[in-house]
mmCIF file of C-alpha atoms in Angstrom:
data_model
loop_
_atom_site.group_PDB
_atom_site.id
_atom_site.type_symbol
_atom_site.label_atom_id
_atom_site.label_comp_id
_atom_site.label_asym_id
_atom_site.label_seq_id
_atom_site.Cartn_x
_atom_site.Cartn_y
_atom_site.Cartn_z
ATOM 1 C CA MET Q 1 11.387 131.747 -119.186
ATOM 2 C CA SER Q 2 11.093 127.961 -118.205
ATOM 3 C CA ILE Q 3 13.080 125.267 -119.845
ATOM 4 C CA ALA Q 4 11.702 121.897 -120.440
ATOM 5 C CA GLN Q 5 13.221 119.141 -118.437
ATOM 6 C CA ALA Q 6 12.859 115.361 -118.748
ATOM 7 C CA LYS Q 7 10.807 113.482 -116.097
ATOM 8 C CA ARG Q 8 13.151 111.231 -114.054
ATOM 9 C CA PHE Q 9 11.530 108.299 -112.318
ATOM 10 C CA THR Q 10 12.178 106.891 -108.897
ATOM 11 C CA LEU Q 11 12.492 103.120 -108.340
ATOM 12 C CA ASP Q 12 9.017 103.065 -106.877
ATOM 13 C CA GLU Q 13 7.488 104.924 -109.826
ATOM 14 C CA TYR Q 14 9.370 102.521 -112.272
ATOM 15 C CA HIS Q 15 8.045 99.494 -110.361
ATOM 16 C CA LYS Q 16 4.522 100.975 -110.313
ATOM 17 C CA LEU Q 17 4.699 101.488 -114.059
ATOM 18 C CA GLY Q 18 5.485 97.787 -114.513
ATOM 19 C CA GLU Q 19 2.678 96.761 -112.262
ATOM 20 C CA LEU Q 20 0.164 98.874 -114.266
ATOM 21 C CA GLY Q 21 1.265 97.125 -117.408
ATOM 22 C CA PHE Q 22 2.922 100.137 -118.950
ATOM 23 C CA PHE Q 23 5.710 97.965 -120.381
ATOM 24 C CA HIS Q 24 5.329 94.964 -122.646
ATOM 25 C CA GLU Q 25 6.857 91.671 -121.707
ATOM 26 C CA ASP Q 26 9.300 91.793 -124.682
ATOM 27 C CA ASP Q 27 10.428 95.341 -123.893
ATOM 28 C CA HIS Q 28 14.137 95.262 -123.222
ATOM 29 C CA ILE Q 29 14.411 98.234 -120.877
ATOM 30 C CA GLU Q 30 16.267 99.324 -117.689
ATOM 31 C CA LEU Q 31 16.189 102.338 -115.264
ATOM 32 C CA ILE Q 32 19.435 104.362 -115.411
ATOM 33 C CA ARG Q 33 19.666 107.463 -113.213
ATOM 34 C CA GLY Q 34 15.947 107.813 -113.388
ATOM 35 C CA GLU Q 35 15.642 107.480 -117.143
ATOM 36 C CA ILE Q 36 13.913 104.473 -118.822
ATOM 37 C CA ILE Q 37 16.328 103.140 -121.365
ATOM 38 C CA GLN Q 38 15.411 100.994 -124.381
ATOM 39 C CA MET Q 39 18.207 98.424 -124.910
ATOM 40 C CA VAL Q 40 19.506 97.755 -128.334
ATOM 41 C CA LEU Q 41 18.818 94.448 -129.975
ATOM 42 C CA LYS Q 42 21.717 91.842 -129.615
ATOM 43 C CA GLY Q 43 23.414 90.406 -132.701
ATOM 44 C CA ARG Q 44 24.472 86.860 -133.342
ATOM 45 C CA VAL Q 45 27.986 87.240 -131.926
ATOM 46 C CA HIS Q 46 26.542 88.823 -128.709
ATOM 47 C CA GLU Q 47 24.003 86.006 -128.359
ATOM 48 C CA THR Q 48 26.695 83.382 -128.929
ATOM 49 C CA CYS Q 49 28.976 84.887 -126.223
ATOM 50 C CA LEU Q 50 25.982 85.036 -123.801
ATOM 51 C CA ARG Q 51 25.227 81.288 -124.544
ATOM 52 C CA ASN Q 52 28.892 80.459 -123.948
ATOM 53 C CA LEU Q 53 28.865 82.290 -120.655
ATOM 54 C CA LEU Q 54 25.580 80.697 -119.641
ATOM 55 C CA ARG Q 55 27.321 77.197 -120.258
ATOM 56 C CA GLU Q 56 30.547 78.072 -118.481
ATOM 57 C CA LEU Q 57 29.657 80.222 -115.454
ATOM 58 C CA PRO Q 58 27.130 77.880 -113.700
ATOM 59 C CA ARG Q 59 29.584 74.978 -114.028
ATOM 60 C CA LEU Q 60 32.380 77.095 -112.696
ATOM 61 C CA VAL Q 61 30.598 78.909 -109.834
ATOM 62 C CA GLY Q 62 28.340 75.894 -108.814
ATOM 63 C CA ASP Q 63 26.828 76.451 -105.363
ATOM 64 C CA ARG Q 64 29.425 78.915 -104.133
ATOM 65 C CA ALA Q 65 27.364 81.899 -105.350
ATOM 66 C CA THR Q 66 24.126 82.795 -107.165
ATOM 67 C CA LEU Q 67 24.248 83.603 -110.865
ATOM 68 C CA GLN Q 68 21.705 85.726 -112.630
ATOM 69 C CA THR Q 69 21.415 86.723 -116.158
ATOM 70 C CA GLN Q 70 19.671 89.778 -117.572
ATOM 71 C CA ALA Q 71 17.869 90.322 -114.468
ATOM 72 C CA PRO Q 72 17.520 93.600 -112.369
ATOM 73 C CA ILE Q 73 19.925 94.812 -109.762
ATOM 74 C CA VAL Q 74 18.788 97.760 -107.503
ATOM 75 C CA LEU Q 75 21.088 100.737 -107.274
ATOM 76 C CA PRO Q 76 19.374 103.457 -105.223
ATOM 77 C CA PRO Q 77 18.133 106.084 -105.577
ATOM 78 C CA ASN Q 78 17.044 105.745 -109.171
ATOM 79 C CA SER Q 79 18.784 102.977 -111.123
ATOM 80 C CA GLU Q 80 17.864 99.410 -111.867
ATOM 81 C CA PRO Q 81 20.078 98.025 -114.626
ATOM 82 C CA GLU Q 82 19.779 94.502 -115.944
ATOM 83 C CA PRO Q 83 23.377 93.417 -116.582
ATOM 84 C CA ASP Q 84 24.123 90.391 -118.848
ATOM 85 C CA PHE Q 85 25.360 88.568 -115.745
ATOM 86 C CA ALA Q 86 25.826 89.128 -112.097
ATOM 87 C CA ILE Q 87 27.486 86.871 -109.660
ATOM 88 C CA LEU Q 88 25.787 87.454 -106.266
ATOM 89 C CA LYS Q 89 26.242 86.285 -102.677
ATOM 90 C CA ASN Q 90 24.023 83.448 -101.860
ATOM 91 C CA ARG Q 91 20.880 84.350 -99.746
ATOM 92 C CA ASP Q 92 18.444 82.127 -98.065
ATOM 93 C CA ASP Q 93 15.461 83.486 -100.045
ATOM 94 C CA ASN Q 94 17.256 83.365 -103.450
ATOM 95 C CA TYR Q 95 16.311 86.994 -103.900
ATOM 96 C CA LEU Q 96 12.579 86.235 -103.765
ATOM 97 C CA LEU Q 97 11.904 89.078 -101.282
ATOM 98 C CA ALA Q 98 13.979 91.756 -103.133
ATOM 99 C CA HIS Q 99 16.208 92.256 -106.128
ATOM 100 C CA PRO Q 100 19.966 92.269 -105.340
ATOM 101 C CA GLU Q 101 21.652 95.415 -104.217
ATOM 102 C CA SER Q 102 25.323 96.473 -104.464
ATOM 103 C CA ALA Q 103 26.238 94.801 -101.181
ATOM 104 C CA ASP Q 104 24.999 91.425 -102.730
ATOM 105 C CA ILE Q 105 27.049 91.773 -105.893
ATOM 106 C CA LEU Q 106 30.353 90.067 -106.216
ATOM 107 C CA LEU Q 107 30.830 90.718 -110.080
ATOM 108 C CA VAL Q 108 28.878 92.462 -112.790
ATOM 109 C CA ILE Q 109 29.439 91.271 -116.378
ATOM 110 C CA GLU Q 110 28.306 92.988 -119.556
ATOM 111 C CA VAL Q 111 28.782 91.515 -123.109
ATOM 112 C CA SER Q 112 29.396 94.612 -125.464
ATOM 113 C CA ASP Q 113 29.464 95.087 -129.238
ATOM 114 C CA SER Q 114 27.220 97.962 -130.288
ATOM 115 C CA SER Q 115 26.705 98.838 -126.586
ATOM 116 C CA LEU Q 116 30.417 99.197 -125.782
ATOM 117 C CA ASP Q 117 30.388 103.035 -125.371
ATOM 118 C CA TYR Q 118 27.185 102.869 -123.247
ATOM 119 C CA ASP Q 119 28.654 100.093 -121.016
ATOM 120 C CA ARG Q 120 31.811 102.130 -120.477
ATOM 121 C CA ASP Q 121 30.456 105.662 -120.351
ATOM 122 C CA VAL Q 122 27.198 105.162 -118.555
ATOM 123 C CA LYS Q 123 27.131 101.744 -116.792
ATOM 124 C CA MET Q 124 30.756 101.797 -115.506
ATOM 125 C CA PRO Q 125 30.479 104.998 -113.436
ATOM 126 C CA LEU Q 126 27.090 103.782 -112.159
ATOM 127 C CA TYR Q 127 28.455 100.515 -111.001
ATOM 128 C CA ALA Q 128 31.435 102.315 -109.538
ATOM 129 C CA GLU Q 129 29.360 104.779 -107.672
ATOM 130 C CA ALA Q 130 27.308 101.915 -106.190
ATOM 131 C CA GLY Q 131 30.639 100.474 -104.887
ATOM 132 C CA ILE Q 132 30.485 97.316 -106.949
ATOM 133 C CA SER Q 133 34.066 96.074 -106.611
ATOM 134 C CA ASP Q 134 34.479 94.384 -109.977
ATOM 135 C CA TYR Q 135 33.041 94.884 -113.381
ATOM 136 C CA TRP Q 136 33.789 93.014 -116.605
ATOM 137 C CA ILE Q 137 33.101 93.877 -120.104
ATOM 138 C CA PHE Q 138 33.413 91.226 -122.781
ATOM 139 C CA ASN Q 139 34.417 93.619 -125.577
ATOM 140 C CA LEU Q 140 33.407 91.864 -128.760
ATOM 141 C CA PHE Q 141 34.436 94.919 -130.984
ATOM 142 C CA ASP Q 142 38.113 94.575 -129.951
ATOM 143 C CA ASN Q 143 37.906 90.946 -129.003
ATOM 144 C CA TYR Q 144 39.150 90.959 -125.436
ATOM 145 C CA LEU Q 145 37.928 91.103 -121.856
ATOM 146 C CA GLU Q 146 38.213 94.324 -119.932
ATOM 147 C CA CYS Q 147 38.373 93.735 -116.112
ATOM 148 C CA TYR Q 148 37.831 96.668 -113.921
ATOM 149 C CA SER Q 149 38.394 96.835 -110.122
ATOM 150 C CA GLU Q 150 38.725 99.253 -107.229
ATOM 151 C CA PRO Q 151 35.966 101.779 -107.612
ATOM 152 C CA TYR Q 152 36.858 105.435 -106.840
ATOM 153 C CA GLN Q 153 35.451 108.948 -106.986
ATOM 154 C CA ASN Q 154 37.718 111.858 -108.167
ATOM 155 C CA ASN Q 155 37.717 115.406 -106.953
ATOM 156 C CA GLN Q 156 35.092 116.499 -109.504
ATOM 157 C CA GLY Q 157 32.669 113.769 -108.150
ATOM 158 C CA LYS Q 158 33.055 111.456 -111.124
ATOM 159 C CA HIS Q 159 33.155 107.746 -110.524
ATOM 160 C CA GLY Q 160 35.265 105.072 -112.134
ATOM 161 C CA TYR Q 161 37.640 102.196 -111.413
ATOM 162 C CA LEU Q 162 41.401 102.583 -110.670
ATOM 163 C CA ASN Q 163 42.360 99.402 -112.284
ATOM 164 C CA LYS Q 164 41.799 98.198 -115.814
ATOM 165 C CA ARG Q 165 43.239 94.826 -117.052
ATOM 166 C CA ILE Q 166 42.949 93.481 -120.553
ATOM 167 C CA VAL Q 167 42.664 89.749 -120.918
ATOM 168 C CA LEU Q 168 42.980 88.213 -124.393
ATOM 169 C CA PRO Q 169 40.595 85.650 -125.702
ATOM 170 C CA ASN Q 170 43.239 82.925 -125.665
ATOM 171 C CA GLN Q 171 43.917 83.397 -121.969
ATOM 172 C CA VAL Q 172 42.489 82.200 -118.718
ATOM 173 C CA VAL Q 173 41.187 84.657 -116.076
ATOM 174 C CA ALA Q 174 40.521 84.043 -112.379
ATOM 175 C CA LEU Q 175 37.220 85.193 -110.990
ATOM 176 C CA PRO Q 176 37.860 88.132 -108.579
ATOM 177 C CA CYS Q 177 35.283 86.874 -106.131
ATOM 178 C CA PHE Q 178 36.846 83.276 -106.221
ATOM 179 C CA PRO Q 179 40.426 83.510 -107.147
ATOM 180 C CA ASP Q 180 40.701 79.756 -107.221
ATOM 181 C CA LEU Q 181 38.255 79.519 -109.983
ATOM 182 C CA SER Q 182 39.369 80.350 -113.633
ATOM 183 C CA LEU Q 183 37.507 81.003 -116.813
ATOM 184 C CA ASP Q 184 38.956 79.902 -120.135
ATOM 185 C CA LEU Q 185 38.179 82.702 -122.448
ATOM 186 C CA ASN Q 186 38.710 80.305 -125.433
ATOM 187 C CA ARG Q 187 35.360 78.773 -124.419
ATOM 188 C CA VAL Q 188 33.571 82.148 -124.180
ATOM 189 C CA PHE Q 189 34.633 84.313 -127.039
ATOM 190 C CA PRO Q 190 33.042 83.332 -130.310
ATOM 191 C CA PRO Q 191 35.460 82.510 -133.077
ATOM 192 C CA LYS Q 192 36.016 85.364 -135.608
ATOM 193 C CA VAL Q 193 33.929 84.758 -138.737
ATOM 194 C CA ASN Q 194 34.914 86.316 -141.963
ATOM 195 C CA SER Q 195 32.153 88.260 -143.616
#
């Protein structure tokens, strides 16, 4: 008796599907451990937080690093997530020749409300396994920033981060890649609106 198994895609197969026009331009998808994942639509609070970060991060980081938003990062052998933000090492070609890989990444940032479990349970181990040193989740559900650092692998082969730090929306947090640069979370978290 055979059991049905889902087809998992390699990075090359995923890219070929894109070249063949298999995906629509407005599809919000990413490749996670060989599976093509359809991303959930973002709500107004999520979009507002993204806009706030899009205003604050470039001003803060300037020319010291490359900032990308909702663009692919390559995590071999079979993942190409598109985090909300990634702070990358500067590169002469500005990533024209290839998408960033884990060695290029200084910080990955996800903004989470309805995707909170996914960003913790699926993406966090993926980023830790890739050796990405720092991962932030702007937790809009609980209204605080979760800062993860020091990736590890346990005896069962599971990946995660040794350190988790909570930063409240009225506090200031230093960028782990540039400790002299601080982000005022008052300028990032949207104000709470009564329904």
